[in-house]
Short mmCIF file of C-alpha atoms and ligand atoms in Angstrom, two decimals:
data_model
loop_
_atom_site.label_atom_id
_atom_site.label_comp_id
_atom_site.label_asym_id
_atom_site.label_seq_id
_atom_site.Cartn_x
_atom_site.Cartn_y
_atom_site.Cartn_z
CA UNK G 1223 0.00 0.00 0.00
CA UNK G 1224 1.27 3.48 -0.75
CA UNK G 1225 1.75 5.79 2.18
CA UNK G 1226 0.48 9.25 1.47
CA UNK G 1227 2.77 12.16 2.00
CA UNK G 1228 2.51 15.89 1.58
CA UNK G 1229 1.62 16.73 -2.01
CA UNK G 1230 3.64 19.46 -3.61
CA UNK G 1231 1.88 22.79 -3.50
CA UNK G 1232 2.38 25.93 -5.57
CA UNK G 1233 4.74 26.87 -7.06
CA UNK G 1234 6.24 23.34 -6.97
CA UNK G 1235 2.98 21.83 -8.20
CA UNK G 1236 2.83 24.04 -11.28
CA UNK G 1237 6.41 23.21 -12.23
CA UNK G 1238 5.93 19.50 -11.57
CA UNK G 1239 2.88 19.36 -13.85
CA UNK G 1240 4.40 21.48 -16.62
CA UNK G 1241 7.54 19.29 -16.56
CA UNK G 1242 5.53 16.12 -16.62
CA UNK G 1243 3.47 17.41 -19.56
CA UNK G 1244 6.62 18.01 -21.58
CA UNK G 1245 8.52 14.91 -20.48
CA UNK G 1246 5.70 12.45 -21.03
CA UNK G 1247 4.23 13.86 -24.23
CA UNK G 1248 1.13 15.74 -23.09
CA UNK G 1249 2.01 19.25 -24.25
CA UNK G 1250 4.92 20.60 -26.30
CA UNK G 1251 5.80 24.20 -27.13
CA UNK G 1252 4.53 24.70 -30.68
CA UNK G 1253 7.15 24.38 -33.44
CA UNK G 1254 9.85 23.90 -30.83
CA UNK G 1255 12.58 23.17 -33.41
CA UNK G 1256 12.10 26.76 -34.63
CA UNK G 1257 12.22 28.18 -31.12
CA UNK G 1258 8.47 27.98 -30.59
CA UNK G 1259 6.00 30.84 -30.84
CA UNK G 1260 5.07 32.65 -27.69
CA UNK G 1261 2.46 30.89 -25.53
CA UNK G 1262 1.40 28.49 -28.27
CA UNK G 1263 1.36 24.78 -27.60
CA UNK G 1264 0.92 21.51 -29.45
CA UNK G 1265 -0.78 18.59 -27.77
CA UNK G 1266 1.37 15.47 -27.90
CA UNK G 1267 0.08 11.89 -27.98
CA UNK G 1268 -1.02 11.82 -24.34
CA UNK G 1269 -2.37 15.38 -24.43
CA UNK G 1270 -4.39 14.64 -27.57
CA UNK G 1271 -5.87 11.57 -25.88
CA UNK G 1272 -6.67 13.43 -22.68
CA UNK G 1273 -8.13 16.47 -24.42
CA UNK G 1274 -10.39 14.16 -26.38
CA UNK G 1275 -11.49 12.56 -23.08
CA UNK G 1276 -12.26 16.00 -21.59
CA UNK G 1277 -14.43 16.79 -24.62
CA UNK G 1278 -16.15 13.42 -24.37
CA UNK G 1279 -16.84 13.85 -20.66
CA UNK G 1280 -18.48 17.19 -21.45
CA UNK G 1281 -20.38 15.75 -24.42
CA UNK G 1282 -21.62 12.86 -22.28
CA UNK G 1283 -22.96 15.13 -19.53
CA UNK G 1284 -24.29 17.92 -21.74
CA UNK G 1285 -25.71 15.98 -24.71
CA UNK G 1286 -25.74 12.21 -24.35
CA UNK G 1287 -27.25 12.01 -20.86
CA UNK G 1288 -29.97 14.61 -21.66
CA UNK G 1289 -32.92 14.71 -23.97
CA UNK G 1290 -33.11 18.49 -24.32
CA UNK G 1291 -29.76 19.36 -25.95
CA UNK G 1292 -28.60 18.78 -29.52
CA UNK G 1293 -25.12 19.31 -30.96
CA UNK G 1294 -23.92 21.28 -33.99
CA UNK G 1295 -20.54 21.87 -35.58
CA UNK G 1296 -20.39 25.31 -37.18
CA UNK G 1297 -17.73 26.90 -39.39
CA UNK G 1298 -14.82 28.81 -37.85
CA UNK G 1299 -14.82 31.38 -40.66
CA UNK G 1300 -18.24 32.85 -41.22
CA UNK G 1301 -19.95 35.93 -42.62
CA UNK G 1302 -18.41 39.00 -40.89
CA UNK G 1303 -21.92 40.43 -40.48
CA UNK G 1304 -22.30 37.90 -37.65
CA UNK G 1305 -19.59 39.69 -35.65
CA UNK G 1306 -20.99 43.10 -36.46
CA UNK G 1307 -24.45 42.12 -35.25
CA UNK G 1308 -23.18 40.28 -32.17
CA UNK G 1309 -21.28 43.36 -31.01
CA UNK G 1310 -17.88 41.67 -31.21
CA UNK G 1311 -16.51 44.08 -33.81
CA UNK G 1312 -17.34 47.08 -31.66
CA UNK G 1313 -16.87 45.79 -28.15
CA UNK G 1314 -14.88 42.54 -27.96
CA UNK G 1315 -11.91 44.44 -26.65
CA UNK G 1316 -9.47 44.46 -23.78
CA UNK G 1317 -7.93 47.69 -22.45
CA UNK G 1318 -4.35 47.89 -23.77
CA UNK G 1319 -1.56 49.99 -22.21
CA UNK G 1320 2.05 50.44 -23.38
CA UNK G 1321 4.97 50.89 -21.04
CA UNK G 1322 6.85 53.93 -22.42
CA UNK G 1323 10.03 52.75 -20.74
CA UNK G 1324 10.46 49.11 -21.87
CA UNK G 1325 7.79 49.09 -24.65
CA UNK G 1326 6.01 46.03 -23.24
CA UNK G 1327 2.22 45.91 -23.63
CA UNK G 1328 -0.23 44.92 -20.93
CA UNK G 1329 -3.90 44.46 -20.22
CA UNK G 1330 -4.75 47.47 -18.06
CA UNK G 1331 -7.20 45.50 -15.91
CA UNK G 1332 -4.51 42.94 -15.02
CA UNK G 1333 -1.82 45.32 -13.70
CA UNK G 1334 -1.77 47.90 -10.91
CA UNK G 1335 -0.66 51.02 -12.84
CA UNK G 1336 2.92 49.78 -12.86
CA UNK G 1337 4.73 47.79 -15.57
CA UNK G 1338 5.27 44.21 -14.33
CA UNK G 1339 8.39 43.97 -16.54
CA UNK G 1340 10.43 47.03 -15.55
CA UNK G 1341 8.47 48.61 -12.69
CA UNK G 1342 7.97 51.90 -14.53
CA UNK G 1343 4.81 53.90 -13.92
CA UNK G 1344 5.17 55.68 -17.25
CA UNK G 1345 2.27 53.94 -18.98
CA UNK G 1346 0.07 55.17 -21.82
CA UNK G 1347 -3.65 55.72 -21.37
CA UNK G 1348 -5.62 52.49 -21.83
CA UNK G 1349 -7.15 52.07 -25.27
CA UNK G 1350 -9.50 49.34 -26.52
CA UNK G 1351 -7.81 46.52 -28.44
CA UNK G 1352 -10.04 44.17 -30.44
CA UNK G 1353 -9.19 40.54 -29.74
CA UNK G 1354 -10.49 39.08 -32.99
CA UNK G 1355 -7.98 37.75 -35.52
CA UNK G 1356 -8.60 39.22 -38.95
CA UNK G 1357 -7.99 37.42 -42.23
CA UNK G 1358 -9.05 37.55 -45.89
CA UNK G 1359 -11.28 35.08 -47.66
CA UNK G 1360 -10.22 34.44 -51.27
CA UNK G 1361 -7.22 35.72 -53.18
CA UNK G 1362 -7.89 39.47 -52.85
CA UNK G 1363 -6.79 41.27 -49.70
CA UNK G 1364 -9.54 43.88 -49.83
CA UNK G 1365 -11.84 45.35 -47.20
CA UNK G 1366 -14.71 43.46 -48.84
CA UNK G 1367 -13.04 40.08 -48.24
CA UNK G 1368 -12.23 40.57 -44.55
CA UNK G 1369 -13.27 37.71 -42.27
CA UNK G 1370 -12.56 36.85 -38.64
CA UNK G 1371 -11.53 33.69 -36.84
CA UNK G 1372 -14.32 33.06 -34.36
CA UNK G 1373 -13.50 34.22 -30.83
CA UNK G 1374 -16.34 32.08 -29.42
CA UNK G 1375 -18.45 29.25 -30.81
CA UNK G 1376 -21.72 30.70 -29.48
CA UNK G 1377 -22.60 32.76 -32.55
CA UNK G 1378 -22.65 29.60 -34.70
CA UNK G 1379 -25.48 28.39 -32.49
CA UNK G 1380 -27.45 31.66 -32.60
CA UNK G 1381 -27.32 31.93 -36.38
CA UNK G 1382 -28.46 28.29 -36.63
CA UNK G 1383 -31.21 28.67 -34.02
CA UNK G 1384 -34.00 28.64 -36.59
CA UNK G 1385 -32.51 25.72 -38.56
CA UNK G 1386 -32.28 23.61 -35.41
CA UNK G 1387 -35.70 24.66 -34.13
CA UNK G 1388 -37.42 23.57 -37.33
CA UNK G 1389 -35.38 20.50 -38.30
CA UNK G 1390 -35.30 19.02 -34.80
CA UNK G 1391 -38.88 19.98 -33.78
CA UNK G 1392 -37.67 21.55 -30.53
CA UNK G 1393 -39.31 24.03 -28.19
CA UNK G 1394 -37.83 26.01 -25.31
CA UNK G 1395 -36.41 24.99 -22.94
CA UNK G 1396 -33.83 23.28 -25.15
CA UNK G 1397 -30.17 23.68 -25.90
CA UNK G 1398 -27.65 23.66 -28.73
CA UNK G 1399 -24.13 22.58 -27.83
CA UNK G 1400 -20.83 22.76 -29.63
CA UNK G 1401 -17.15 22.04 -29.07
CA UNK G 1402 -14.52 23.71 -31.20
CA UNK G 1403 -11.49 25.89 -31.59
CA UNK G 1404 -11.69 29.59 -30.83
CA UNK G 1405 -9.12 32.33 -31.38
CA UNK G 1406 -8.41 35.48 -29.40
CA UNK G 1407 -5.47 37.77 -29.93
CA UNK G 1408 -4.78 37.93 -26.19
CA UNK G 1409 -2.54 40.79 -25.09
CA UNK G 1410 -0.85 38.75 -22.39
CA UNK G 1411 -1.21 35.00 -22.88
CA UNK G 1412 0.52 32.83 -20.32
CA UNK G 1413 0.50 30.45 -17.37
CA UNK G 1414 1.09 27.49 -19.69
CA UNK G 1415 -2.17 26.52 -21.47
CA UNK G 1416 -4.33 28.64 -19.12
CA UNK G 1417 -4.41 31.53 -21.58
CA UNK G 1418 -3.43 30.94 -25.19
CA UNK G 1419 -4.42 32.63 -28.43
CA UNK G 1420 -5.88 29.45 -29.88
CA UNK G 1421 -7.90 27.30 -27.52
CA UNK G 1422 -10.86 25.01 -27.39
CA UNK G 1423 -14.32 25.94 -26.15
CA UNK G 1424 -17.20 23.73 -25.02
CA UNK G 1425 -20.34 25.84 -25.12
CA UNK G 1426 -24.04 25.33 -24.57
CA UNK G 1427 -26.69 27.86 -25.54
CA UNK G 1428 -29.82 26.96 -23.60
CA UNK G 1429 -32.95 28.69 -24.94
CA UNK G 1430 -35.71 29.30 -22.40
CA UNK G 1431 -38.92 31.31 -21.99
CA UNK G 1432 -37.80 34.80 -20.84
CA UNK G 1433 -39.33 34.62 -17.36
CA UNK G 1434 -37.52 31.35 -16.62
CA UNK G 1435 -33.95 32.48 -17.29
CA UNK G 1436 -32.96 33.24 -13.63
CA UNK G 1437 -34.07 29.74 -12.58
CA UNK G 1438 -32.18 28.09 -15.44
CA UNK G 1439 -29.11 30.19 -14.68
CA UNK G 1440 -29.08 28.84 -11.15
CA UNK G 1441 -29.67 25.30 -12.45
CA UNK G 1442 -26.74 25.44 -14.87
CA UNK G 1443 -24.39 26.89 -12.23
CA UNK G 1444 -25.08 23.85 -10.05
CA UNK G 1445 -24.82 21.39 -12.94
CA UNK G 1446 -21.54 22.76 -14.17
CA UNK G 1447 -19.94 22.86 -10.72
CA UNK G 1448 -21.00 19.22 -10.24
CA UNK G 1449 -19.38 18.23 -13.55
CA UNK G 1450 -15.92 19.18 -12.31
CA UNK G 1451 -16.34 17.23 -9.06
CA UNK G 1452 -17.76 14.24 -10.97
CA UNK G 1453 -14.53 14.12 -12.97
CA UNK G 1454 -12.29 14.27 -9.96
CA UNK G 1455 -11.68 17.82 -8.72
CA UNK G 1456 -12.19 18.14 -4.94
CA UNK G 1457 -15.01 20.55 -4.12
CA UNK G 1458 -12.76 22.69 -1.90
CA UNK G 1459 -10.69 23.53 -4.98
CA UNK G 1460 -13.75 24.90 -6.77
CA UNK G 1461 -16.04 27.85 -6.21
CA UNK G 1462 -18.80 29.80 -7.94
CA UNK G 1463 -18.16 33.53 -8.21
CA UNK G 1464 -20.86 35.92 -9.45
CA UNK G 1465 -19.49 38.80 -11.58
CA UNK G 1466 -19.63 42.38 -10.34
CA UNK G 1467 -21.77 44.67 -12.53
CA UNK G 1468 -18.75 46.39 -14.11
CA UNK G 1469 -17.16 43.05 -15.09
CA UNK G 1470 -20.12 41.88 -17.19
CA UNK G 1471 -19.63 41.27 -20.92
CA UNK G 1472 -21.59 43.43 -23.33
CA UNK G 1473 -24.27 40.75 -23.79
CA UNK G 1474 -24.71 39.59 -20.20
CA UNK G 1475 -27.38 40.35 -17.60
CA UNK G 1476 -25.59 38.19 -15.08
CA UNK G 1477 -22.57 35.87 -15.13
CA UNK G 1478 -21.20 33.44 -12.59
CA UNK G 1479 -17.79 31.86 -13.04
CA UNK G 1480 -16.76 28.40 -11.97
CA UNK G 1481 -13.30 28.99 -10.53
CA UNK G 1482 -10.48 26.60 -9.67
CA UNK G 1483 -7.73 27.09 -7.10
CA UNK G 1484 -4.81 27.37 -9.55
CA UNK G 1485 -1.32 27.45 -8.01
CA UNK G 1486 -1.30 31.26 -8.46
CA UNK G 1487 -4.80 31.78 -7.03
CA UNK G 1488 -8.43 31.44 -8.08
CA UNK G 1489 -8.89 31.41 -11.85
CA UNK G 1490 -11.87 31.01 -14.19
CA UNK G 1491 -12.67 27.60 -15.67
CA UNK G 1492 -16.01 28.50 -17.10
CA UNK G 1493 -18.47 31.38 -17.30
CA UNK G 1494 -22.21 30.81 -16.98
CA UNK G 1495 -23.94 33.84 -18.48
CA UNK G 1496 -27.52 34.96 -18.78
CA UNK G 1497 -27.28 36.39 -22.30
CA UNK G 1498 -31.01 37.32 -22.30
CA UNK G 1499 -32.33 37.73 -25.87
CA UNK G 1500 -29.35 39.98 -26.75
CA UNK G 1501 -27.96 37.77 -29.51
CA UNK G 1502 -31.18 36.52 -31.10
CA UNK G 1503 -32.55 40.08 -31.12
CA UNK G 1504 -29.35 41.45 -32.68
CA UNK G 1505 -29.33 38.80 -35.42
CA UNK G 1506 -33.05 39.24 -36.02
CA UNK G 1507 -32.58 42.98 -36.52
CA UNK G 1508 -29.43 42.71 -38.63
CA UNK G 1509 -30.60 39.84 -40.86
CA UNK G 1510 -34.25 40.82 -41.15
CA UNK G 1511 -35.25 37.21 -40.37
CA UNK G 1512 -37.66 36.66 -37.51
CA UNK G 1513 -36.09 34.42 -34.88
CA UNK G 1514 -39.15 34.36 -32.64
CA UNK G 1515 -40.61 31.17 -31.33
CA UNK G 1516 -44.38 30.68 -31.63
CA UNK G 1517 -45.70 29.09 -28.48
CA UNK G 1518 -48.79 27.11 -29.45
CA UNK G 1519 -49.90 26.71 -25.83
CA UNK G 1520 -50.23 30.48 -25.22
CA UNK G 1521 -50.60 31.64 -28.82
CA UNK G 1522 -47.69 34.08 -28.30
CA UNK G 1523 -44.51 34.81 -30.21
CA UNK G 1524 -41.39 35.50 -28.22
CA UNK G 1525 -37.60 35.64 -28.48
CA UNK G 1526 -36.19 33.04 -26.10
CA UNK G 1527 -33.63 34.08 -23.49
CA UNK G 1528 -30.34 32.23 -23.39
CA UNK G 1529 -28.35 30.78 -20.53
CA UNK G 1530 -24.84 29.91 -21.64
CA UNK G 1531 -22.31 27.75 -19.80
CA UNK G 1532 -19.03 28.37 -21.71
CA UNK G 1533 -16.07 26.23 -20.66
CA UNK G 1534 -12.50 26.02 -21.93
CA UNK G 1535 -11.50 22.42 -22.77
CA UNK G 1536 -7.79 23.17 -22.75
CA UNK G 1537 -8.05 25.12 -19.49
CA UNK G 1538 -10.17 22.36 -17.91
CA UNK G 1539 -7.56 19.80 -18.92
CA UNK G 1540 -4.91 21.82 -17.11
CA UNK G 1541 -7.09 22.00 -13.97
CA UNK G 1542 -7.73 18.24 -14.07
CA UNK G 1543 -3.97 17.63 -14.33
CA UNK G 1544 -3.15 20.00 -11.46
CA UNK G 1545 -5.86 18.49 -9.27
CA UNK G 1546 -4.72 14.93 -10.05
CA UNK G 1547 -0.98 15.32 -9.48
CA UNK G 1548 0.25 13.60 -6.35
CA UNK G 1549 3.38 12.09 -4.93
CA UNK G 1550 3.50 9.25 -2.43
CA UNK G 1551 5.75 6.42 -1.33
CA UNK G 1552 5.53 2.72 -2.10
CA UNK G 1553 7.89 0.41 -0.25
CA UNK G 1554 10.17 3.33 0.55
CA UNK G 1555 10.27 4.51 -3.06
CA UNK G 1556 8.81 7.86 -4.05
CA UNK G 1557 6.38 7.89 -6.96
CA UNK G 1558 4.61 10.59 -8.93
CA UNK G 1559 1.04 9.66 -9.72
CA UNK G 1560 -1.72 11.34 -11.66
CA UNK G 1561 -4.93 10.41 -9.89
CA UNK G 1562 -7.02 11.19 -12.95
CA UNK G 1563 -10.60 10.05 -13.29
CA UNK G 1564 -10.48 6.80 -15.33
CA UNK G 1565 -12.45 8.39 -18.14
CA UNK G 1566 -10.02 11.31 -18.41
CA UNK G 1567 -6.76 9.36 -18.29
CA UNK G 1568 -4.99 9.14 -21.68
CA UNK G 1569 -4.85 5.35 -21.44
CA UNK G 1570 -7.43 3.48 -19.43
CA UNK G 1571 -5.49 0.22 -19.38
CA UNK G 1572 -1.86 -0.80 -19.78
CA UNK G 1573 -1.21 -4.36 -20.92
CA UNK G 1574 2.08 -5.57 -19.53
CA UNK G 1575 3.52 -9.02 -20.30
CA UNK G 1576 5.77 -9.91 -17.38
CA UNK G 1577 8.52 -10.93 -19.75
CA UNK G 1578 9.44 -10.15 -23.35
CA UNK G 1579 9.82 -13.88 -24.01
CA UNK G 1580 7.95 -15.21 -27.04
CA UNK G 1581 6.00 -17.67 -24.92
CA UNK G 1582 3.87 -14.82 -23.51
CA UNK G 1583 3.44 -12.95 -26.79
CA UNK G 1584 0.37 -14.71 -28.21
CA UNK G 1585 -1.66 -14.59 -25.01
CA UNK G 1586 -0.63 -10.98 -24.32
CA UNK G 1587 -1.78 -9.91 -27.79
CA UNK G 1588 -5.06 -11.73 -27.26
CA UNK G 1589 -5.65 -9.84 -24.00
CA UNK G 1590 -4.67 -6.56 -25.67
CA UNK G 1591 -7.09 -7.04 -28.56
CA UNK G 1592 -9.95 -7.91 -26.22
CA UNK G 1593 -9.36 -4.75 -24.20
CA UNK G 1594 -8.76 -2.45 -27.20
CA UNK G 1595 -12.35 -2.93 -28.31
CA UNK G 1596 -13.46 -1.07 -25.17
CA UNK G 1597 -10.56 0.97 -23.87
CA UNK G 1598 -7.60 3.02 -25.02
CA UNK G 1599 -4.69 0.72 -24.14
CA UNK G 1600 -0.93 0.94 -24.02
CA UNK G 1601 1.16 -2.16 -24.60
CA UNK G 1602 4.54 -2.13 -22.90
CA UNK G 1603 6.90 -5.09 -22.60
CA UNK G 1604 10.24 -3.48 -21.84
CA UNK G 1605 11.97 -2.87 -18.47
CA UNK G 1606 11.14 -4.29 -15.06
CA UNK G 1607 7.50 -4.59 -14.11
CA UNK G 1608 8.03 -2.15 -11.19
CA UNK G 1609 9.36 0.54 -13.53
CA UNK G 1610 6.54 -0.06 -15.97
CA UNK G 1611 3.96 0.39 -13.17
CA UNK G 1612 5.69 3.67 -12.19
CA UNK G 1613 5.52 4.91 -15.79
CA UNK G 1614 1.82 4.18 -15.96
CA UNK G 1615 1.19 5.81 -12.55
CA UNK G 1616 2.90 8.96 -13.73
CA UNK G 1617 0.63 9.29 -16.76
CA UNK G 1618 -2.50 8.39 -14.80
CA UNK G 1619 -3.33 4.95 -16.26
CA UNK G 1620 -5.89 3.63 -13.75
CA UNK G 1621 -5.40 -0.10 -14.42
CA UNK G 1622 -2.51 -2.32 -15.46
CA UNK G 1623 -3.16 -5.86 -16.67
CA UNK G 1624 -0.17 -8.17 -16.28
CA UNK G 1625 0.25 -11.46 -18.08
CA UNK G 1626 2.68 -13.91 -16.47
CA UNK G 1627 3.78 -17.50 -17.04
CA UNK G 1628 0.98 -18.82 -14.82
CA UNK G 1629 -1.49 -17.11 -17.14
CA UNK G 1630 -0.54 -19.65 -19.79
CA UNK G 1631 -1.77 -22.41 -17.47
CA UNK G 1632 -4.85 -20.90 -15.82
CA UNK G 1633 -5.86 -18.12 -18.29
CA UNK G 1634 -5.90 -15.61 -15.44
CA UNK G 1635 -4.23 -12.19 -15.36
CA UNK G 1636 -3.42 -9.66 -12.66
CA UNK G 1637 -5.26 -6.35 -12.58
CA UNK G 1638 -3.40 -3.66 -10.66
CA UNK G 1639 -5.13 -0.54 -9.37
CA UNK G 1640 -3.18 2.73 -9.75
CA UNK G 1641 -4.34 4.42 -6.54
CA UNK G 1642 -4.29 1.58 -4.01
CA UNK G 1643 -1.69 -0.49 -5.94
CA UNK G 1644 -3.78 -3.51 -4.93
CA UNK G 1645 -3.71 -6.49 -7.30
CA UNK G 1646 -6.55 -8.83 -8.21
CA UNK G 1647 -6.26 -12.02 -10.21
CA UNK G 1648 -9.06 -12.52 -12.72
CA UNK G 1649 -9.96 -14.88 -15.57
CA UNK G 1650 -9.19 -13.33 -18.97
CA UNK G 1651 -12.84 -13.87 -19.91
CA UNK G 1652 -13.94 -11.56 -17.05
CA UNK G 1653 -11.57 -8.59 -17.31
CA UNK G 1654 -13.57 -6.52 -19.79
CA UNK G 1655 -16.74 -6.77 -17.67
CA UNK G 1656 -14.73 -6.11 -14.49
CA UNK G 1657 -13.05 -2.99 -15.90
CA UNK G 1658 -16.26 -1.66 -17.47
CA UNK G 1659 -17.78 -1.88 -13.97
CA UNK G 1660 -14.90 0.21 -12.58
CA UNK G 1661 -15.57 2.91 -15.20
CA UNK G 1662 -19.28 3.17 -14.64
CA UNK G 1663 -19.48 6.78 -13.43
P1 ATP M 3145 -10.89 36.40 -19.50
O1 ATP M 3145 -11.69 37.48 -18.86
O2 ATP M 3145 -10.06 35.59 -18.55
O3 ATP M 3145 -10.13 36.85 -20.71
P2 ATP M 3145 -13.38 35.56 -20.53
O4 ATP M 3145 -14.22 35.82 -19.32
O5 ATP M 3145 -13.39 36.49 -21.65
O6 ATP M 3145 -11.90 35.30 -20.06
P3 ATP M 3145 -15.09 33.65 -21.66
O7 ATP M 3145 -15.39 34.45 -22.87
O8 ATP M 3145 -16.13 33.55 -20.58
O9 ATP M 3145 -13.71 34.11 -21.03
O10 ATP M 3145 -14.62 32.22 -22.15
C1 ATP M 3145 -15.17 31.03 -21.67
C2 ATP M 3145 -14.08 30.10 -21.23
O11 ATP M 3145 -13.15 29.89 -22.28
C3 ATP M 3145 -13.22 30.59 -20.08
O12 ATP M 3145 -13.84 30.31 -18.85
C4 ATP M 3145 -11.95 29.78 -20.25
O13 ATP M 3145 -12.09 28.47 -19.71
C5 ATP M 3145 -11.86 29.67 -21.75
N1 ATP M 3145 -10.94 30.67 -22.29
C6 ATP M 3145 -11.21 31.96 -22.58
N2 ATP M 3145 -10.14 32.58 -23.08
C7 ATP M 3145 -9.15 31.65 -23.12
C8 ATP M 3145 -7.80 31.65 -23.55
N3 ATP M 3145 -7.25 32.74 -24.06
N4 ATP M 3145 -7.08 30.51 -23.45
C9 ATP M 3145 -7.64 29.37 -22.95
N5 ATP M 3145 -8.91 29.31 -22.54
C10 ATP M 3145 -9.66 30.41 -22.61
#
């Protein structure tokens, strides 16, 4: 049994997780052989697997386990009129200040009137800086071909509201959900993948009768907080924080953030906004298409109000990693272990033949193929079994299945649990059912 010891805390925790991400193939600086590009990252094999699991955990809770939400997958480049109508062209800005001394640029709301780089107080007046990336569609770089990379996925859902309403025969309350890349030309990206210029959003637009929006806002705050604890973050590391009036986005009548205790302090994981009918009304006016819903029960037309939980997948992944990182001791030996939820871990099962000898190869492959139909598996037959367990612990693999020489006789294998390190011997025929039972959350 492992003996628990003090887990590293900030700033050691942050460094330990960032190092592990690089060393074990979760996250690499982008285009590292060219010296990278500031605060841009590529997700390596384990990061790509984990990010996919974060998306799937969200998809499961927000779409699969409900009967009132449908998904879409909208284009990243769309008609620029969308961003004009939504208010993003005019108001999706952060206040930018320049330091006259060292020429660094900062977000005025993130510094205390003094340059964090050189300490100078000689700063310019704050001016609005639009965060949308601009590009051109087609071969001509003219004003008429300007387009923007989407800074949020939400607008794709508003402009498709009518299509979804009619094709899916929905009525409020119902939701449209989407996962996808978003782009913001952040003034000061940083803290690893916490703030990057390209990131992934998981957003739900939940359309409700106007009078019901406060109740649904409260409902979604509770649901979203519970999602993070369901997938393994301790509740004391999470909190809900309602926005002050002056913090609210241009479209919001009320926003509450789900925050996580990052090593540097509380930071936002997700914003749950009451967007009212701001977006549907804006698109109705700008497009000239009625986006009202006709309620047959009351005989009234109305524009639904929208409650929007908007979460960052990449930022959530970082929080899950920070929350899962632990160090303990087994038999006097220190180990690093990621206590990730089994559904979030890059690999759910590692298949480990005790020896590289040919005699074990056929049976080991048989076990691997059985498991691969249900789980993401890693097959590893090199080094001592103890070292292989340590490697799997460090990347969060919840179960290791070991095939030994006795397995050839009795067709049983050993299943080792990452957290308790306990080992159970089971017939090969039963391991899939056994492991599926362990994942049933
Ligand atoms: P901030 O005020 O920190 O810039 P925001 O309040 O504008 O963020 P939202 O528009 O509410 O952020 O975005 C929803 C979610 O998307 C955030 O809670 C976060 O998880 C994620 N997110 C936003 N910007 C970034 C970014 N630059 N990098 C990574 N994730 C981000």
